[in-house]
Amino acid sequence: MPLPDNATLQLTDDLRICRLLNGLWQVSGAHGRIDPDKAVPQMLDYHDEGFTTWDLADHYGPAEDFIGVFRRALQESGETPTPDRTQAFTKWVPRPMAMTKALVSDALNLSRRRMDTPTLDLLQFHWWDYDHPGYLDALRHMNDLKAQGVLRHVALTNFDTPHLARIQDAGVKIVSNQVQFSIIDRRPEVAMILYCAANQVWLLPYGVVCGGLLSEKYLGVPEPGMSALNTASLRKYKNMIDLWGGWALFQELLTVLKQIANKHRVSISNVAVRYILDKPKVAGVIIGARLGVSQHRAENARVFGFALEADDLAQIEAISDRANDLYRIIGDCGDEYRRR
């Protein structure tokens, strides 16, 4: 069944995206082995059902190669993989060093070859060390390469608000910033959303369902030990829950979310996703795709068939008010990846 009209959003003049982006961190090796012979046919299934937008990175194992095989498979089926029909948003995560135009060009050309595309749709840039000034040079070179047709749009991953502003003030137009954002982690609401609303920048949140912890599977169960947290996502977001308020408060949140989910005849994960989709400047959210292992497309599509009501939001807010302030504990968006 095709997705409804409200499942898409005009991100740029030439990119209309699905608001549920297929995240390919799961093929990086940190979530178990992915069989390419099963993965790529399932990518075609995602595409056919309207899940046309992919989020990946140069360091997510074979993710860029999968996109290349997927694009060739589309062509073999008679469909030209144009940006109005399918979108692949990759990331470049270089080691902080002097950024020459040749170095930047070589990195982008490698991604173009792997993804079998003449032009990258959206390149999301990450930089580990703000004290190293090379990130501005890299972004200026990317801006120049955009004018040459190497990429369509420049974007960021896990930049904080002051550095996003500094980049834009330097004359580099940023389309979007990919940040962690969920009912548990609401740090973008402190400063990032306000800046993005005033400066025409979109947000592409990840971690929206906390690696699957925001689901019925974890309602009413004892706190899992490390052996039960068998993926990188589960371990990462369990740590966030510990900082946020711990397992007992998380169980109270899941209980409230289940009541809301039952009311709308959806799942806890649907409620968690809808909550973030409705936030200002959120273009879409990234949902991990465990290709060839499991898929939840039919369930995920239900987020477009209901709306959260004022009393739903009030119940969620009542739990959030009792949680710790992650902005105070961790800092702004992306600060978890950098020393403060």
Tab-separated table of C-alpha atoms in Angstrom, residues 12-289:
chain	number	residue	atom	x	y	z
A	12	THR	CA	14.621	21.488	-1.032
A	13	ASP	CA	13.414	22.607	-4.432
A	14	ASP	CA	14.694	19.374	-5.965
A	15	LEU	CA	14.333	16.872	-3.092
A	16	ARG	CA	10.960	15.686	-1.858
A	17	ILE	CA	11.678	13.129	0.850
A	18	CYS	CA	9.840	10.438	2.752
A	19	ARG	CA	9.499	11.665	6.342
A	20	LEU	CA	10.596	8.238	7.585
A	21	LEU	CA	14.185	7.863	6.406
A	22	ASN	CA	15.663	4.367	6.195
A	23	GLY	CA	18.738	4.368	8.432
A	24	LEU	CA	21.658	2.187	7.341
A	25	TRP	CA	23.779	2.331	10.498
A	26	GLN	CA	22.484	-1.222	10.960
A	27	VAL	CA	24.666	-2.510	8.103
A	28	SER	CA	27.871	-1.170	9.695
A	29	GLY	CA	28.598	-4.387	11.592
A	30	ALA	CA	27.620	-3.077	15.021
A	31	HIS	CA	24.203	-4.752	14.802
A	32	GLY	CA	25.157	-8.166	13.461
A	33	ARG	CA	25.798	-9.443	9.964
A	34	ILE	CA	23.682	-8.272	7.034
A	35	ASP	CA	23.433	-10.532	3.973
A	36	PRO	CA	23.735	-8.396	0.791
A	37	ASP	CA	21.783	-10.973	-1.205
A	38	LYS	CA	18.805	-10.368	1.088
A	39	ALA	CA	19.412	-6.694	1.815
A	40	VAL	CA	19.241	-5.195	-1.662
A	41	PRO	CA	15.982	-6.916	-2.724
A	42	GLN	CA	14.444	-5.607	0.492
A	43	MET	CA	15.661	-2.111	-0.381
A	44	LEU	CA	13.580	-2.390	-3.548
A	45	ASP	CA	10.572	-3.345	-1.412
A	46	TYR	CA	11.087	-0.236	0.731
A	47	HIS	CA	11.272	1.894	-2.394
A	48	ASP	CA	8.158	0.380	-3.965
A	49	GLU	CA	6.154	1.082	-0.807
A	50	GLY	CA	7.178	4.752	-0.711
A	51	PHE	CA	10.099	4.611	1.735
A	52	THR	CA	12.353	6.290	-0.801
A	53	THR	CA	14.869	8.171	1.369
A	54	TRP	CA	18.048	6.579	2.720
A	55	ASP	CA	20.412	7.781	5.432
A	56	LEU	CA	23.937	6.378	5.448
A	57	ALA	CA	27.610	7.267	5.847
A	58	ASP	CA	31.004	6.599	4.362
A	59	HIS	CA	31.942	4.612	7.487
A	60	TYR	CA	28.768	2.493	7.773
A	61	GLY	CA	30.469	-0.596	6.388
A	62	PRO	CA	29.078	-1.408	2.914
A	63	ALA	CA	26.169	1.083	3.124
A	64	GLU	CA	27.330	3.251	0.200
A	65	ASP	CA	28.010	0.126	-1.872
A	66	PHE	CA	24.496	-1.130	-1.111
A	67	ILE	CA	23.107	2.132	-2.496
A	68	GLY	CA	25.132	1.638	-5.663
A	69	VAL	CA	23.788	-1.892	-6.152
A	70	PHE	CA	20.280	-0.664	-5.335
A	71	ARG	CA	20.509	2.114	-7.936
A	72	ARG	CA	21.669	-0.339	-10.593
A	73	ALA	CA	18.822	-2.699	-9.670
A	74	LEU	CA	16.351	0.135	-10.120
A	75	GLN	CA	17.768	0.847	-13.555
A	76	GLU	CA	17.541	-2.819	-14.504
A	77	SER	CA	13.860	-2.736	-13.520
A	78	GLY	CA	13.297	0.143	-15.933
A	79	GLU	CA	13.287	3.004	-13.415
A	80	THR	CA	15.784	5.847	-13.561
A	81	PRO	CA	16.908	6.642	-9.986
A	82	THR	CA	16.400	10.416	-10.163
A	83	PRO	CA	16.404	12.567	-6.966
A	84	ASP	CA	12.660	13.156	-7.215
A	85	ARG	CA	12.104	9.377	-6.971
A	86	THR	CA	14.824	8.176	-4.589
A	87	GLN	CA	17.224	10.024	-2.290
A	88	ALA	CA	20.405	8.851	-0.581
A	89	PHE	CA	21.892	11.104	2.088
A	90	THR	CA	25.414	10.068	2.981
A	91	LYS	CA	27.866	11.471	5.531
A	92	TRP	CA	31.512	12.337	5.426
A	93	VAL	CA	33.316	11.949	8.752
A	94	PRO	CA	36.990	12.826	8.228
A	95	ARG	CA	39.712	12.816	10.831
A	96	PRO	CA	40.389	16.440	11.888
A	97	MET	CA	43.309	17.652	9.789
A	98	ALA	CA	44.113	20.303	7.207
A	99	MET	CA	41.327	20.235	4.640
A	100	THR	CA	42.556	20.888	1.099
A	101	LYS	CA	40.214	21.015	-1.861
A	102	ALA	CA	41.912	17.930	-3.323
A	103	LEU	CA	41.335	15.941	-0.122
A	104	VAL	CA	37.668	16.941	0.034
A	105	SER	CA	37.174	16.227	-3.665
A	106	ASP	CA	38.770	12.775	-3.381
A	107	ALA	CA	36.504	11.843	-0.462
A	108	LEU	CA	33.356	12.929	-2.274
A	109	ASN	CA	34.396	11.209	-5.484
A	110	LEU	CA	34.875	7.958	-3.570
A	111	SER	CA	31.319	8.192	-2.244
A	112	ARG	CA	30.027	8.975	-5.740
A	113	ARG	CA	31.730	5.885	-7.137
A	114	ARG	CA	30.503	3.623	-4.358
A	115	MET	CA	26.947	4.951	-4.647
A	116	ASP	CA	27.035	4.892	-8.472
A	117	THR	CA	25.800	8.445	-8.845
A	118	PRO	CA	27.213	11.502	-10.628
A	119	THR	CA	25.900	13.839	-7.926
A	120	LEU	CA	25.471	13.271	-4.199
A	121	ASP	CA	21.975	14.320	-3.118
A	122	LEU	CA	22.876	15.598	0.352
A	123	LEU	CA	26.256	15.335	2.073
A	124	GLN	CA	26.026	15.445	5.875
A	125	PHE	CA	29.363	16.567	7.314
A	126	HIS	CA	30.605	15.657	10.804
A	127	TRP	CA	33.668	17.017	12.598
A	128	TRP	CA	35.014	15.606	15.838
A	129	ASP	CA	37.070	18.517	17.178
A	130	TYR	CA	35.815	22.104	17.132
A	131	ASP	CA	39.237	23.317	18.293
A	132	HIS	CA	40.637	22.287	14.911
A	133	PRO	CA	39.546	24.982	12.402
A	134	GLY	CA	39.652	22.681	9.382
A	135	TYR	CA	35.892	22.119	9.398
A	136	LEU	CA	35.235	25.566	7.898
A	137	ASP	CA	37.744	24.929	5.117
A	138	ALA	CA	36.135	21.568	4.377
A	139	LEU	CA	32.678	23.100	4.183
A	140	ARG	CA	33.843	25.937	1.935
A	141	HIS	CA	35.384	23.386	-0.436
A	142	MET	CA	32.141	21.397	-0.358
A	143	ASN	CA	30.295	24.591	-1.268
A	144	ASP	CA	32.605	25.071	-4.261
A	145	LEU	CA	32.124	21.448	-5.336
A	146	LYS	CA	28.364	21.930	-5.119
A	147	ALA	CA	28.645	24.618	-7.776
A	148	GLN	CA	30.513	22.076	-9.923
A	149	GLY	CA	27.723	19.488	-9.636
A	150	VAL	CA	29.537	17.065	-7.332
A	151	LEU	CA	26.780	17.402	-4.728
A	152	ARG	CA	23.402	19.065	-4.578
A	153	HIS	CA	23.263	20.205	-0.966
A	154	VAL	CA	25.486	20.624	2.089
A	155	ALA	CA	24.255	19.430	5.476
A	156	LEU	CA	25.640	18.613	8.923
A	157	THR	CA	25.576	15.801	11.438
A	158	ASN	CA	25.744	16.395	15.209
A	159	PHE	CA	26.803	20.033	15.125
A	160	ASP	CA	25.781	22.219	18.037
A	161	THR	CA	23.901	25.486	17.658
A	162	PRO	CA	26.834	27.946	17.952
A	163	HIS	CA	28.889	26.093	15.330
A	164	LEU	CA	25.927	25.721	12.983
A	165	ALA	CA	25.504	29.490	13.221
A	166	ARG	CA	29.230	30.064	12.636
A	167	ILE	CA	29.140	27.938	9.480
A	168	GLN	CA	26.141	29.765	8.063
A	169	ASP	CA	27.682	33.130	8.955
A	170	ALA	CA	30.727	32.034	6.930
A	171	GLY	CA	28.502	31.824	3.844
A	172	VAL	CA	27.878	28.081	3.665
A	173	LYS	CA	24.173	27.345	3.269
A	174	ILE	CA	23.220	24.365	5.424
A	175	VAL	CA	20.058	22.472	4.483
A	176	SER	CA	19.796	20.232	7.544
A	177	ASN	CA	21.456	19.061	10.737
A	178	GLN	CA	21.110	15.453	11.854
A	179	VAL	CA	20.775	15.268	15.638
A	180	GLN	CA	19.681	12.908	18.395
A	181	PHE	CA	16.083	13.767	19.374
A	182	SER	CA	13.462	11.722	21.189
A	183	ILE	CA	10.990	11.830	24.054
A	184	ILE	CA	13.995	10.889	26.205
A	185	ASP	CA	16.472	13.337	24.650
A	186	ARG	CA	14.804	16.696	24.045
A	187	ARG	CA	17.969	18.810	23.950
A	188	PRO	CA	17.189	20.229	20.460
A	189	GLU	CA	14.248	22.110	21.985
A	190	VAL	CA	16.571	24.297	24.085
A	191	ALA	CA	18.409	26.213	21.340
A	192	MET	CA	18.686	24.249	18.090
A	193	ILE	CA	15.048	24.449	17.000
A	194	LEU	CA	14.905	28.183	17.652
A	195	TYR	CA	17.971	28.774	15.477
A	196	CYS	CA	16.729	26.469	12.716
A	197	ALA	CA	13.316	28.141	12.629
A	198	ALA	CA	14.933	31.568	12.259
A	199	ASN	CA	17.476	30.463	9.636
A	200	GLN	CA	15.663	27.958	7.376
A	201	VAL	CA	17.516	24.839	8.498
A	202	TRP	CA	15.768	21.472	8.793
A	203	LEU	CA	16.402	18.818	11.426
A	204	LEU	CA	16.731	15.098	10.676
A	205	PRO	CA	16.480	13.373	14.081
A	206	TYR	CA	17.799	9.929	14.880
A	207	GLY	CA	17.424	7.870	18.057
A	208	VAL	CA	13.702	8.594	17.976
A	209	VAL	CA	12.730	5.140	19.279
A	210	CYS	CA	15.948	4.734	21.301
A	211	GLY	CA	17.145	1.744	19.319
A	212	GLY	CA	13.835	-0.065	19.949
A	213	LEU	CA	13.684	0.571	23.704
A	214	LEU	CA	10.643	2.788	23.169
A	215	SER	CA	8.407	-0.183	22.380
A	216	GLU	CA	6.097	-2.742	23.948
A	217	LYS	CA	8.990	-5.195	24.142
A	218	TYR	CA	10.472	-3.317	27.110
A	219	LEU	CA	7.239	-2.456	28.937
A	220	GLY	CA	6.918	-4.194	32.292
A	221	VAL	CA	10.232	-6.030	32.129
A	222	PRO	CA	13.206	-5.900	34.518
A	223	GLU	CA	16.065	-3.610	33.681
A	224	PRO	CA	18.194	-5.407	31.049
A	225	GLY	CA	21.836	-6.154	31.719
A	226	MET	CA	24.616	-5.588	29.213
A	227	SER	CA	24.329	-9.127	27.846
A	228	ALA	CA	20.736	-8.427	26.795
A	229	LEU	CA	21.700	-5.183	25.080
A	230	ASN	CA	23.048	-6.960	22.029
A	231	THR	CA	23.267	-4.087	19.535
A	232	ALA	CA	25.185	-0.814	19.531
A	233	SER	CA	21.883	1.073	19.449
A	234	LEU	CA	20.489	-0.651	22.541
A	235	ARG	CA	23.649	-0.015	24.519
A	236	LYS	CA	23.841	3.611	23.445
A	237	TYR	CA	20.240	4.500	24.251
A	238	LYS	CA	20.121	2.537	27.489
A	239	ASN	CA	22.934	4.837	28.650
A	240	MET	CA	20.794	7.828	27.658
A	241	ILE	CA	17.858	6.460	29.668
A	242	ASP	CA	20.140	6.041	32.695
A	243	LEU	CA	21.167	9.700	32.445
A	244	TRP	CA	17.579	10.804	31.812
A	245	GLY	CA	16.075	9.235	34.912
A	246	GLY	CA	16.606	5.498	35.089
A	247	TRP	CA	14.613	2.364	34.389
A	248	ALA	CA	11.797	2.949	36.908
A	249	LEU	CA	10.883	6.326	35.426
A	250	PHE	CA	11.277	4.869	31.941
A	251	GLN	CA	8.702	2.212	32.836
A	252	GLU	CA	6.301	4.966	33.872
A	253	LEU	CA	6.858	6.637	30.521
A	254	LEU	CA	6.255	3.393	28.620
A	255	THR	CA	3.026	2.859	30.576
A	256	VAL	CA	1.763	6.310	29.580
A	257	LEU	CA	2.836	5.801	25.963
A	258	LYS	CA	1.030	2.471	25.873
A	259	GLN	CA	-2.186	4.116	27.067
A	260	ILE	CA	-1.848	6.731	24.322
A	261	ALA	CA	-1.018	4.046	21.753
A	262	ASN	CA	-4.091	1.999	22.710
A	263	LYS	CA	-6.267	5.087	22.390
A	264	HIS	CA	-5.099	5.635	18.802
A	265	ARG	CA	-4.772	1.914	17.969
A	266	VAL	CA	-1.078	2.198	17.199
A	267	SER	CA	2.168	1.113	18.880
A	268	ILE	CA	4.385	2.777	21.474
A	269	SER	CA	6.993	3.311	18.757
A	270	ASN	CA	4.400	5.020	16.574
A	271	VAL	CA	3.613	7.458	19.372
A	272	ALA	CA	7.321	8.143	19.957
A	273	VAL	CA	7.887	8.835	16.255
A	274	ARG	CA	4.771	10.987	15.862
A	275	TYR	CA	5.831	13.053	18.878
A	276	ILE	CA	9.111	14.025	17.178
A	277	LEU	CA	7.654	14.407	13.671
A	278	ASP	CA	5.361	17.095	15.063
A	279	LYS	CA	8.206	19.197	16.466
A	280	PRO	CA	9.065	22.442	14.616
A	281	LYS	CA	11.641	22.173	11.799
A	282	VAL	CA	11.696	18.369	11.857
A	283	ALA	CA	11.703	17.321	8.212
A	284	GLY	CA	11.758	13.594	8.879
A	285	VAL	CA	13.090	11.028	11.317
A	286	ILE	CA	15.594	8.241	10.761
A	287	ILE	CA	14.413	4.723	11.556
A	288	GLY	CA	16.967	1.918	11.433
A	289	ALA	CA	16.439	-0.658	8.692
